[in-house]
Structure formats: C-alpha cells, structure tokens
Amino acid sequence: MRIPLSWLREYVDLPATETGRDVQAKLISAGLEVETVEHLGADLKGPLVVGQVLTIEELEGFKKPIRFCTVNVGQANGTGEPQEIVCGARNFAVGDKVVVVLPGATLPGGFSISARKTYGKTSHGMICSSDELGMGDDGTHGIIVLPPETEVGKDAIELLELVDEVLDIAVTANRGDCLSIRGVAREAAIAYGLPLRDPALLDVPGPNAYGYPVKIADPTGCDRFTARTVTGLSAEARSPIWLQRRLQKVGMRPISLAVDVTNYVMMELGQPLHAYDRSLVQGTIGVRRAAEGEKIVTLDGTERKLHAEDLVITDDRGPIGLAGVMGGANTEIADHDAAENGGNTTSDVVIEAAHFDQVSIARTARRHKLSSEASRRFERGVDPQAAAAAAQRTVDLLVLLAGGTAESGVTEISAPPVPHTITLAADHPDRVAGVAYGRETVVRRLQEVGCDVYGQDELIVTVPSWRPDLTDPNDLAEEVIRLEGYENLPSTLPRPPAGRGLTARQRLHRRVGRALAGAGYVEALNYPFVGEQVFDQLGLDADDPARRVVKLVNPLSDEEPALRTSLLPGLLAALRRNDGRGAHDLALFETGLVFHPRDEQRVAGNLPVDRRPGEDDLAALDAALPDQPRHVAVVLAGAREQAGWWGKGRPADWADAVESARTVAREAGAELGTRKGQYGPWHPGRCAELTVTVDGEERVIGHAGELHPRVLKTLGLPARTCAMELDLDAVERVGDDTPQAPGISTFPVATQDVALVVDEFVPAADVEAALREGAGELLESIRLFDVYDNAEQLGEGRKSLAYALRFRAGDRTLTVDGASAARDAAVALAGERVGAVLRS
C-alpha cells in the first residue's frame, strides 16, 4: 500500500519537521513493514509553469510529426513574451493549457533544460508529459492538458503536487485495515500519540423505502449491501488535478470522474465500491451464487465461465459483476473517450458499497486468476460498518465535482451486527511478553486500537469492526506488545531441558547428509509441489502408485496443485536449471518427505485450545494425514572426476548412483541388496532395484541408475544423467546404527580368484550372492574385477565374471586346501543357483 505523506497529514497533525523517514521509523516500531520511502520530485527544480498554447506550426520534411509552438507563460520567463518550443506530441491544440518547463530547470532524473536548436528551430524549453515529470500513468500517453480555468503562469510544481514523500507498506494478510489511508492514519496517530480525524465519521441518512431495489439471495456471502443513486452527472466533468494526483501517487491510473471517485474513496476508507450506469441496469440488483457454466464479460474485456461457488451481482438479465472482484462490461461507466467517439455518456449512477465473505472472494479471485484492488481488500478483511460512510463519501464527491444530485432513496440491507467480545485476563500480556505492563497500560493500548474495554482483573474486550483479525486473547496481547515496542522486550535465551538431544531419526538424517556431502554431492532443497503432468514426463505407468497424489485445496500455483510422491521432479528441475546456467558437472542430493494418500480418507477434527491435546486427539489427527515417508535422492550429470595432470577423469555413470545408495545404507547400518530392475524414468538396461530384507522377505525400496534417453529429452536434461531414490525410513527400520568395532584378525588372508561363465542375462549380483552364501563364514570379502564377453571363446549369449575372494579364519591360519574347499563350495552353489561353470 502506497501512502502519500501529504494525504496522511490530512487526518493526523504530524509535526511539520517529520520526514517520511521519521514516519517510517515510527510505523515500523508499531509493527508495520514500511519497505521504502519514495521522494517524489527530489531532484526537480523550476521554473515549471502553466502555459497556454497560442500557435502551432507543423514542420515538414521529418520522419515523425514535429510542431513548432508559441506558448504564453505570463511573466514566468521574465519578459512576458511568448515562449517558442518544439514538440512532437499531438494530443493538444491551440488554446489548451499545458505544463511548460523553462530553460534553467531540472526534471526528474537530473535532466537539465536549456535552449537548444533542433529540427531547424530553437526550442526554449519543453511542453511536458506526465512521464517526464515522474507523475506516473495518466492514461493519455502524451502532453498534460490542464483544465481551461487553470491560471497561466502558475507554478506547476505546486499545482500538480510534484514534491511529496510516499511510504510503501507491505501489508500482511491479517491487516486489511491498513490497505487504506484511514487505517495507516490510525496507526500513525497511535504511534505519535495524536488524535485521528476519522474520514469515515460522516452524517449518513438512514435506509428508507425509496432506494434502488436490491435482493440478497445469499446472506452468508454478502451480509451488507448499501446502494445510493446520483443523477444528473455533467458530461463535461473531469477529475480535478488533486484527485488524479492522489490516485497516481497510490499507484492507480485516472480513468473517468465516476470511476476515479470510487477508487479514491476505496483508497481513503478501505471500502471497495462499484458504480453502475443506471441506464444499463435492468431491474432489481441481486446477490447470489452463480449457476455452473454461467458466463460474464468483466471490465477487462474477458469472457469468464463462472463456477457454482462464485458470488455474483445480477440484474434481471443475469450477472453484471463478479462480486468483490470486478464489475461487468454490460453496466460499465462510459468515459469521455467513448462520448467523444459518438457513444452515450453516463449521467446517472448507482453506487454499490457491500461487504462480502473474505474466503469466498479469495477463492473466486484465485479461480479466475483475477486479482484486483477490491479483491485484495476483501480477502484481508474490510470494515463492514464502513460501507454506508463510503457510499455517502462517494455521493458527496460526485455531487461536488460532477454537479450531480443525490436521490433521497437509501438502500441498506444488513444482518444485525454481532460485536465480537473476548475475555482477557488483565495480566495476560504481561505473562506473554515477560514484561510488567500493568492493567492501565493494557486498557489504554486496547482503547487506542479501538476496543471497548470493561472490567478489572478480568477484562471484557469488544473489538472494533475494522479489526476482524483480533479473535482471541493472544491477538490482544500482541496489540499491547507491539504498541509498547517490540524493541523493549527483554532478550532471554531459552533453557533446554537436560538429557534431551536429537532423536535417532534426526541423527541418521544428519549423518546421511554429511556422508553424501563428503562424497561430493550438494544439497538442494526444493518445493514439495508438483503438477501431475510430470508423471507422464517421467514415463510412469498409468496404474503406478506414485500417480496417486494428495491435492491441495488452495495451491500456491495452479500448475503445481499436488504434493510430491517422489523427490526426483524437484531435483531434476534444479539440475536442469543449473546446467542451463553453465554448471555442467553436477551432483545434487535431497532428503525430504513425500506424500501418499491413505486408502481411507478422514477429516481432521479441531484440536482443543484450552488444554494440551491428548494422545487420542493426536492419534486422530495423525490418522487423517497422508502417509509421509522420508526419502533420499541424488542426481548426477557431467564429470564425476575432473581431468587434470593426475589423469583423464571420468563421467558420472549408473554405478555412482548405486554407490550413493550404498553410502546411505552404510550410515544406517543396513544391508542393501542390488539387482537388475526396470522402473519409470530409468534406462531398462542400466537400472538397479535397491532392496532390503524385512522379516525374511525381500522388499524393493528404491531404484538407481541411468535415466532413459526419452525422459532426458522430454525434461531437457544432459545426456547420461543418472539418479537414485531410496526410502530412507525403510532403510532406518532395517538398519542397526550401533557402532561396531572392526574385527582385526592376527592370521593371514588367503586370496582365491575364480572366473565363472554364465548366461548373458544373469545378473552379477545373483552370482555374487550365491558365491557369498556357498563360501560360508571363512569368506571375508568378494569383489568383481573383470567382465568378459567374447562370443568366439565363451559361446553366443555367454559372459565371464571374474571374482577375487578373500578368506580368513579368526582362530587359525588357513591352509591352501581349506581356502580351496571354501572356494569350491562357493562355485558349486553358484552352478546350482545360476548355472555357472568355471572358465577353463
């Protein structure tokens, strides 16, 4: 919210010496996030005056239209003679009043003005546009044309209010009241201890039977609706300069008088309004939910298909506005351009000032991707009691500025107001903050906010209508604390109870992270949101369990409305992003939760707030949540070992992905099995299934290897990208992270090499498992060191696997016969299991 300091001073008598920086510091101390203070016209220097165009000569022979003008600037140039100026704009004519900057002046941006020869003429100054003066968009994209009654020679810096300070406030979602000059003025008045001149304190006539007919079919969605009618608006009336400038300073573009007035009142009081052309409204104005598939063309010219939950404003024809978001084009106020092009002007308007349900408006705005100034305010909470005052303020301005007549009829439909009352212990803020404020301070601060407070030790607090965010005692305590100053809170360090530290699960997660980082991986934390199209990109089968997702009711992005079931989409996106920025040798990892919906859908109940939730409460809450196992995943691309004087280096391959899984398993003390597999995004010939044994049954808990070329092409990833994903919780359950001291034998090792010939399709892991089991307890380690597949020597479809077996006994020196017997037993079992034969 942009707050011009000059506008703020109308409602709070700030000291004349206070600058925007001073006010910023005060408001920040009171809890508002004032991001910047913009100094408008800081480097602007006159003379900048009002002039009247006397003559215009069209210069020929140039690529673009050029005009040589004489302009009367009064005595501002010291001679009273007309000022000769060259100008390329064409939106002004002889007799128009314009803004002229004379030689010696400086425009925003440090642009100095001097007499200069151009297009064969000498230009003594400039005729200015709003952009050149740093005023913002005025909708003309050309020269500023002032009202005819503007005095020639008048100082344009003062006339256009070009020098000001604007505070830019980042309003949090709970402080909708600060999306208005009125709300920020209230905070400034409290911060400075000054009275507030509330612009909403107006004499408002009561409702009667003569107002425009209104019917509310959904009182839950709209609990208040005020309608006022103004007739006889002058077709020649324009928004005055002061009103246009205030709209520009808060970041809005002037459009037409009726629209500008409603926008001005919205910025002033925080109440969104809408003006309908009365001649275009047919019959009773209604408020209801839309029919599914109903359509409306909004003011931005877009036809929108409505949802059954959308709240709409209607007349006898159907929808004429998307309630709280944007009006419809079929009742739009006609602006001056339309009138000049032969259209009808708007002379009679119906003013709407309503209060809508904030959740309904937020969902409608998000559903239609249509965020407006009105919806931003309704989403955050609008003062329902301000509707009548806002309508009256709009009527007063239209009567004053457009010569209109306010009809006596006043329509006001509202539910009986139910004040929100909170019971608060007088010392509750003291206990929350750890500071002794005392009852008097608590009562005074709550009254400054606008609360009615009664009681002694126990206070009965009625919150004001403009603060719907105050719902419980802690909210009231926060108000006292922030107004007394967060900087005054004592700094105390928490004292953790003795004997408690990280859980076993937390320690494992940290060890895994350190181990992968030590292996050269960089941690990448990604958002847990995905779009369902990513499963097609990863090549998952239509019935793959990973396609069952938990969808969010209010996703941050409509393109990613679901919670992830895999870590790979986020990691691969991070790899692609870094590769696109020139980092081609990448090794990334992530540990995080994935989400799987339960077979039985449950709704979580509300936990008690007056006591600690019991075990049954927490168990019911957990049962309603999706399954959330923790996974670990890695992705690799480019070089795994860099080339240099030490060697040629090597690229990352599937074996590195498998080794990363073994690294994780070692940290958990788990035995991880690997075997040939085929799943989803992995290359079918370079994919390993990662298994653990649970209760004697082998279970697949992940995959590792090289990704399929089709997946790489679809996702735009580097060639030969590899990946691994593993269920870390499953690894933890089967692991034993009890530190084990290594057993060191004093007896020598006996090494036996064996080369086995097997069918080409037999996995090396199966051969290794058979050798390990057959060798028995004497086998200390086994290592595959050669793979040979010469068809002429081994036969078609056969391969040779060579293993180094290390045997050692813990109580004796092995003889050659003992080691050979263990080797022969291993070979025999391999022959029985996988058909292996010794290579001759």
PDB file of N, CA and C in Angstrom, residues 173-230:
ATOM      1  N   ALA A 173      -1.266 -10.265   5.658  1.00  0.00           N
ATOM      2  CA  ALA A 173      -2.591 -10.775   5.311  1.00  0.00           C
ATOM      3  C   ALA A 173      -3.632 -10.502   6.382  1.00  0.00           C
ATOM      4  N   ASN A 174      -3.213 -10.283   7.621  1.00  0.00           N
ATOM      5  CA  ASN A 174      -4.183 -10.074   8.701  1.00  0.00           C
ATOM      6  C   ASN A 174      -4.523  -8.605   8.926  1.00  0.00           C
ATOM      7  N   ARG A 175      -3.872  -7.687   8.215  1.00  0.00           N
ATOM      8  CA  ARG A 175      -4.093  -6.264   8.475  1.00  0.00           C
ATOM      9  C   ARG A 175      -4.739  -5.579   7.273  1.00  0.00           C
ATOM     10  N   GLY A 176      -5.913  -6.061   6.900  1.00  0.00           N
ATOM     11  CA  GLY A 176      -6.631  -5.450   5.799  1.00  0.00           C
ATOM     12  C   GLY A 176      -6.989  -4.003   6.055  1.00  0.00           C
ATOM     13  N   ASP A 177      -7.092  -3.617   7.337  1.00  0.00           N
ATOM     14  CA  ASP A 177      -7.433  -2.223   7.654  1.00  0.00           C
ATOM     15  C   ASP A 177      -6.348  -1.259   7.193  1.00  0.00           C
ATOM     16  N   CYS A 178      -5.111  -1.754   7.044  1.00  0.00           N
ATOM     17  CA  CYS A 178      -4.010  -0.872   6.625  1.00  0.00           C
ATOM     18  C   CYS A 178      -3.887  -0.770   5.107  1.00  0.00           C
ATOM     19  N   LEU A 179      -4.826  -1.346   4.374  1.00  0.00           N
ATOM     20  CA  LEU A 179      -4.882  -1.125   2.933  1.00  0.00           C
ATOM     21  C   LEU A 179      -5.735   0.109   2.648  1.00  0.00           C
ATOM     22  N   SER A 180      -5.567   1.137   3.459  1.00  0.00           N
ATOM     23  CA  SER A 180      -6.313   2.391   3.295  1.00  0.00           C
ATOM     24  C   SER A 180      -5.564   3.495   4.011  1.00  0.00           C
ATOM     25  N   ILE A 181      -5.794   4.719   3.566  1.00  0.00           N
ATOM     26  CA  ILE A 181      -5.210   5.876   4.256  1.00  0.00           C
ATOM     27  C   ILE A 181      -5.759   5.947   5.667  1.00  0.00           C
ATOM     28  N   ARG A 182      -7.042   5.638   5.829  1.00  0.00           N
ATOM     29  CA  ARG A 182      -7.671   5.687   7.151  1.00  0.00           C
ATOM     30  C   ARG A 182      -6.971   4.751   8.129  1.00  0.00           C
ATOM     31  N   GLY A 183      -6.694   3.515   7.710  1.00  0.00           N
ATOM     32  CA  GLY A 183      -6.068   2.553   8.609  1.00  0.00           C
ATOM     33  C   GLY A 183      -4.655   2.944   8.987  1.00  0.00           C
ATOM     34  N   VAL A 184      -3.862   3.407   8.009  1.00  0.00           N
ATOM     35  CA  VAL A 184      -2.483   3.808   8.325  1.00  0.00           C
ATOM     36  C   VAL A 184      -2.481   5.079   9.160  1.00  0.00           C
ATOM     37  N   ALA A 185      -3.441   5.984   8.901  1.00  0.00           N
ATOM     38  CA  ALA A 185      -3.528   7.198   9.718  1.00  0.00           C
ATOM     39  C   ALA A 185      -3.829   6.848  11.167  1.00  0.00           C
ATOM     40  N   ARG A 186      -4.653   5.824  11.381  1.00  0.00           N
ATOM     41  CA  ARG A 186      -4.944   5.404  12.759  1.00  0.00           C
ATOM     42  C   ARG A 186      -3.675   4.904  13.438  1.00  0.00           C
ATOM     43  N   GLU A 187      -2.873   4.119  12.704  1.00  0.00           N
ATOM     44  CA  GLU A 187      -1.623   3.622  13.280  1.00  0.00           C
ATOM     45  C   GLU A 187      -0.652   4.763  13.544  1.00  0.00           C
ATOM     46  N   ALA A 188      -0.594   5.742  12.632  1.00  0.00           N
ATOM     47  CA  ALA A 188       0.302   6.883  12.837  1.00  0.00           C
ATOM     48  C   ALA A 188      -0.145   7.709  14.031  1.00  0.00           C
ATOM     49  N   ALA A 189      -1.462   7.890  14.198  1.00  0.00           N
ATOM     50  CA  ALA A 189      -1.974   8.657  15.332  1.00  0.00           C
ATOM     51  C   ALA A 189      -1.609   7.978  16.643  1.00  0.00           C
ATOM     52  N   ILE A 190      -1.715   6.652  16.681  1.00  0.00           N
ATOM     53  CA  ILE A 190      -1.338   5.916  17.897  1.00  0.00           C
ATOM     54  C   ILE A 190       0.151   6.043  18.152  1.00  0.00           C
ATOM     55  N   ALA A 191       0.963   5.874  17.082  1.00  0.00           N
ATOM     56  CA  ALA A 191       2.426   5.926  17.240  1.00  0.00           C
ATOM     57  C   ALA A 191       2.891   7.277  17.749  1.00  0.00           C
ATOM     58  N   TYR A 192       2.238   8.359  17.307  1.00  0.00           N
ATOM     59  CA  TYR A 192       2.649   9.703  17.723  1.00  0.00           C
ATOM     60  C   TYR A 192       1.859  10.226  18.922  1.00  0.00           C
ATOM     61  N   GLY A 193       0.851   9.474  19.367  1.00  0.00           N
ATOM     62  CA  GLY A 193       0.037   9.933  20.476  1.00  0.00           C
ATOM     63  C   GLY A 193      -0.807  11.147  20.125  1.00  0.00           C
ATOM     64  N   LEU A 194      -1.297  11.194  18.867  1.00  0.00           N
ATOM     65  CA  LEU A 194      -2.074  12.327  18.372  1.00  0.00           C
ATOM     66  C   LEU A 194      -3.490  11.887  18.047  1.00  0.00           C
ATOM     67  N   PRO A 195      -4.443  12.821  18.042  1.00  0.00           N
ATOM     68  CA  PRO A 195      -5.817  12.459  17.684  1.00  0.00           C
ATOM     69  C   PRO A 195      -5.944  12.169  16.191  1.00  0.00           C
ATOM     70  N   LEU A 196      -6.929  11.349  15.860  1.00  0.00           N
ATOM     71  CA  LEU A 196      -7.208  10.980  14.474  1.00  0.00           C
ATOM     72  C   LEU A 196      -8.487  11.667  14.015  1.00  0.00           C
ATOM     73  N   ARG A 197      -8.418  12.297  12.850  1.00  0.00           N
ATOM     74  CA  ARG A 197      -9.631  12.810  12.222  1.00  0.00           C
ATOM     75  C   ARG A 197     -10.137  11.718  11.278  1.00  0.00           C
ATOM     76  N   ASP A 198     -11.071  10.922  11.780  1.00  0.00           N
ATOM     77  CA  ASP A 198     -11.534   9.754  11.041  1.00  0.00           C
ATOM     78  C   ASP A 198     -12.387  10.192   9.852  1.00  0.00           C
ATOM     79  N   PRO A 199     -11.941   9.909   8.613  1.00  0.00           N
ATOM     80  CA  PRO A 199     -12.731  10.335   7.444  1.00  0.00           C
ATOM     81  C   PRO A 199     -14.042   9.571   7.294  1.00  0.00           C
ATOM     82  N   ALA A 200     -14.224   8.489   8.076  1.00  0.00           N
ATOM     83  CA  ALA A 200     -15.464   7.724   7.981  1.00  0.00           C
ATOM     84  C   ALA A 200     -16.554   8.264   8.897  1.00  0.00           C
ATOM     85  N   LEU A 201     -16.239   9.262   9.712  1.00  0.00           N
ATOM     86  CA  LEU A 201     -17.245   9.853  10.602  1.00  0.00           C
ATOM     87  C   LEU A 201     -18.051  10.881   9.818  1.00  0.00           C
ATOM     88  N   LEU A 202     -19.064  10.416   9.123  1.00  0.00           N
ATOM     89  CA  LEU A 202     -19.917  11.260   8.295  1.00  0.00           C
ATOM     90  C   LEU A 202     -21.368  11.121   8.733  1.00  0.00           C
ATOM     91  N   ASP A 203     -22.161  12.152   8.460  1.00  0.00           N
ATOM     92  CA  ASP A 203     -23.595  12.068   8.675  1.00  0.00           C
ATOM     93  C   ASP A 203     -24.204  11.265   7.538  1.00  0.00           C
ATOM     94  N   VAL A 204     -24.712  10.104   7.874  1.00  0.00           N
ATOM     95  CA  VAL A 204     -25.250   9.191   6.860  1.00  0.00           C
ATOM     96  C   VAL A 204     -26.746   9.037   7.077  1.00  0.00           C
ATOM     97  N   PRO A 205     -27.583   9.328   6.061  1.00  0.00           N
ATOM     98  CA  PRO A 205     -29.025   9.141   6.227  1.00  0.00           C
ATOM     99  C   PRO A 205     -29.375   7.676   6.405  1.00  0.00           C
ATOM    100  N   GLY A 206     -30.435   7.411   7.146  1.00  0.00           N
ATOM    101  CA  GLY A 206     -30.867   6.044   7.374  1.00  0.00           C
ATOM    102  C   GLY A 206     -31.532   5.453   6.151  1.00  0.00           C
ATOM    103  N   PRO A 207     -31.648   4.146   6.108  1.00  0.00           N
ATOM    104  CA  PRO A 207     -32.296   3.497   4.964  1.00  0.00           C
ATOM    105  C   PRO A 207     -33.781   3.831   4.907  1.00  0.00           C
ATOM    106  N   ASN A 208     -34.317   3.828   3.690  1.00  0.00           N
ATOM    107  CA  ASN A 208     -35.743   4.077   3.508  1.00  0.00           C
ATOM    108  C   ASN A 208     -36.265   3.223   2.362  1.00  0.00           C
ATOM    109  N   ALA A 209     -37.519   3.396   2.060  1.00  0.00           N
ATOM    110  CA  ALA A 209     -38.166   2.542   1.055  1.00  0.00           C
ATOM    111  C   ALA A 209     -38.012   3.054  -0.362  1.00  0.00           C
ATOM    112  N   TYR A 210     -37.281   4.166  -0.559  1.00  0.00           N
ATOM    113  CA  TYR A 210     -37.191   4.775  -1.882  1.00  0.00           C
ATOM    114  C   TYR A 210     -35.890   4.442  -2.612  1.00  0.00           C
ATOM    115  N   GLY A 211     -35.019   3.682  -1.972  1.00  0.00           N
ATOM    116  CA  GLY A 211     -33.739   3.382  -2.592  1.00  0.00           C
ATOM    117  C   GLY A 211     -33.861   2.389  -3.736  1.00  0.00           C
ATOM    118  N   TYR A 212     -32.770   2.217  -4.452  1.00  0.00           N
ATOM    119  CA  TYR A 212     -32.781   1.289  -5.581  1.00  0.00           C
ATOM    120  C   TYR A 212     -33.042  -0.122  -5.051  1.00  0.00           C
ATOM    121  N   PRO A 213     -33.925  -0.891  -5.704  1.00  0.00           N
ATOM    122  CA  PRO A 213     -34.271  -2.223  -5.181  1.00  0.00           C
ATOM    123  C   PRO A 213     -33.095  -3.193  -5.243  1.00  0.00           C
ATOM    124  N   VAL A 214     -32.871  -3.877  -4.129  1.00  0.00           N
ATOM    125  CA  VAL A 214     -31.774  -4.845  -4.014  1.00  0.00           C
ATOM    126  C   VAL A 214     -32.317  -6.092  -3.322  1.00  0.00           C
ATOM    127  N   LYS A 215     -31.902  -7.269  -3.799  1.00  0.00           N
ATOM    128  CA  LYS A 215     -32.306  -8.536  -3.194  1.00  0.00           C
ATOM    129  C   LYS A 215     -31.083  -9.411  -2.998  1.00  0.00           C
ATOM    130  N   ILE A 216     -30.873  -9.848  -1.766  1.00  0.00           N
ATOM    131  CA  ILE A 216     -29.718 -10.698  -1.446  1.00  0.00           C
ATOM    132  C   ILE A 216     -30.209 -12.125  -1.235  1.00  0.00           C
ATOM    133  N   ALA A 217     -29.794 -13.017  -2.113  1.00  0.00           N
ATOM    134  CA  ALA A 217     -30.196 -14.422  -2.010  1.00  0.00           C
ATOM    135  C   ALA A 217     -29.211 -15.240  -1.197  1.00  0.00           C
ATOM    136  N   ASP A 218     -28.032 -14.696  -0.937  1.00  0.00           N
ATOM    137  CA  ASP A 218     -27.003 -15.419  -0.181  1.00  0.00           C
ATOM    138  C   ASP A 218     -26.454 -14.511   0.916  1.00  0.00           C
ATOM    139  N   PRO A 219     -27.154 -14.426   2.055  1.00  0.00           N
ATOM    140  CA  PRO A 219     -26.694 -13.534   3.125  1.00  0.00           C
ATOM    141  C   PRO A 219     -25.377 -13.969   3.766  1.00  0.00           C
ATOM    142  N   THR A 220     -24.993 -15.232   3.565  1.00  0.00           N
ATOM    143  CA  THR A 220     -23.693 -15.677   4.091  1.00  0.00           C
ATOM    144  C   THR A 220     -22.560 -15.063   3.282  1.00  0.00           C
ATOM    145  N   GLY A 221     -22.738 -15.026   1.977  1.00  0.00           N
ATOM    146  CA  GLY A 221     -21.709 -14.444   1.116  1.00  0.00           C
ATOM    147  C   GLY A 221     -21.705 -12.934   1.137  1.00  0.00           C
ATOM    148  N   CYS A 222     -22.867 -12.308   1.380  1.00  0.00           N
ATOM    149  CA  CYS A 222     -22.970 -10.844   1.415  1.00  0.00           C
ATOM    150  C   CYS A 222     -23.865 -10.471   2.585  1.00  0.00           C
ATOM    151  N   ASP A 223     -23.267  -9.989   3.665  1.00  0.00           N
ATOM    152  CA  ASP A 223     -24.051  -9.659   4.864  1.00  0.00           C
ATOM    153  C   ASP A 223     -24.412  -8.176   4.950  1.00  0.00           C
ATOM    154  N   ARG A 224     -23.946  -7.380   3.975  1.00  0.00           N
ATOM    155  CA  ARG A 224     -24.298  -5.953   3.986  1.00  0.00           C
ATOM    156  C   ARG A 224     -24.216  -5.416   2.564  1.00  0.00           C
ATOM    157  N   PHE A 225     -25.227  -4.655   2.187  1.00  0.00           N
ATOM    158  CA  PHE A 225     -25.255  -4.068   0.841  1.00  0.00           C
ATOM    159  C   PHE A 225     -25.918  -2.707   0.933  1.00  0.00           C
ATOM    160  N   THR A 226     -25.164  -1.679   0.568  1.00  0.00           N
ATOM    161  CA  THR A 226     -25.678  -0.312   0.547  1.00  0.00           C
ATOM    162  C   THR A 226     -25.712   0.165  -0.898  1.00  0.00           C
ATOM    163  N   ALA A 227     -26.826   0.755  -1.312  1.00  0.00           N
ATOM    164  CA  ALA A 227     -26.963   1.290  -2.661  1.00  0.00           C
ATOM    165  C   ALA A 227     -27.437   2.735  -2.584  1.00  0.00           C
ATOM    166  N   ARG A 228     -26.762   3.609  -3.315  1.00  0.00           N
ATOM    167  CA  ARG A 228     -27.142   5.014  -3.411  1.00  0.00           C
ATOM    168  C   ARG A 228     -27.166   5.411  -4.888  1.00  0.00           C
ATOM    169  N   THR A 229     -27.992   6.373  -5.223  1.00  0.00           N
ATOM    170  CA  THR A 229     -28.133   6.804  -6.611  1.00  0.00           C
ATOM    171  C   THR A 229     -27.833   8.287  -6.736  1.00  0.00           C
ATOM    172  N   VAL A 230     -27.030   8.640  -7.753  1.00  0.00           N
ATOM    173  CA  VAL A 230     -26.718  10.036  -8.074  1.00  0.00           C
ATOM    174  C   VAL A 230     -27.104  10.255  -9.529  1.00  0.00           C
TER     175      VAL A 230
END
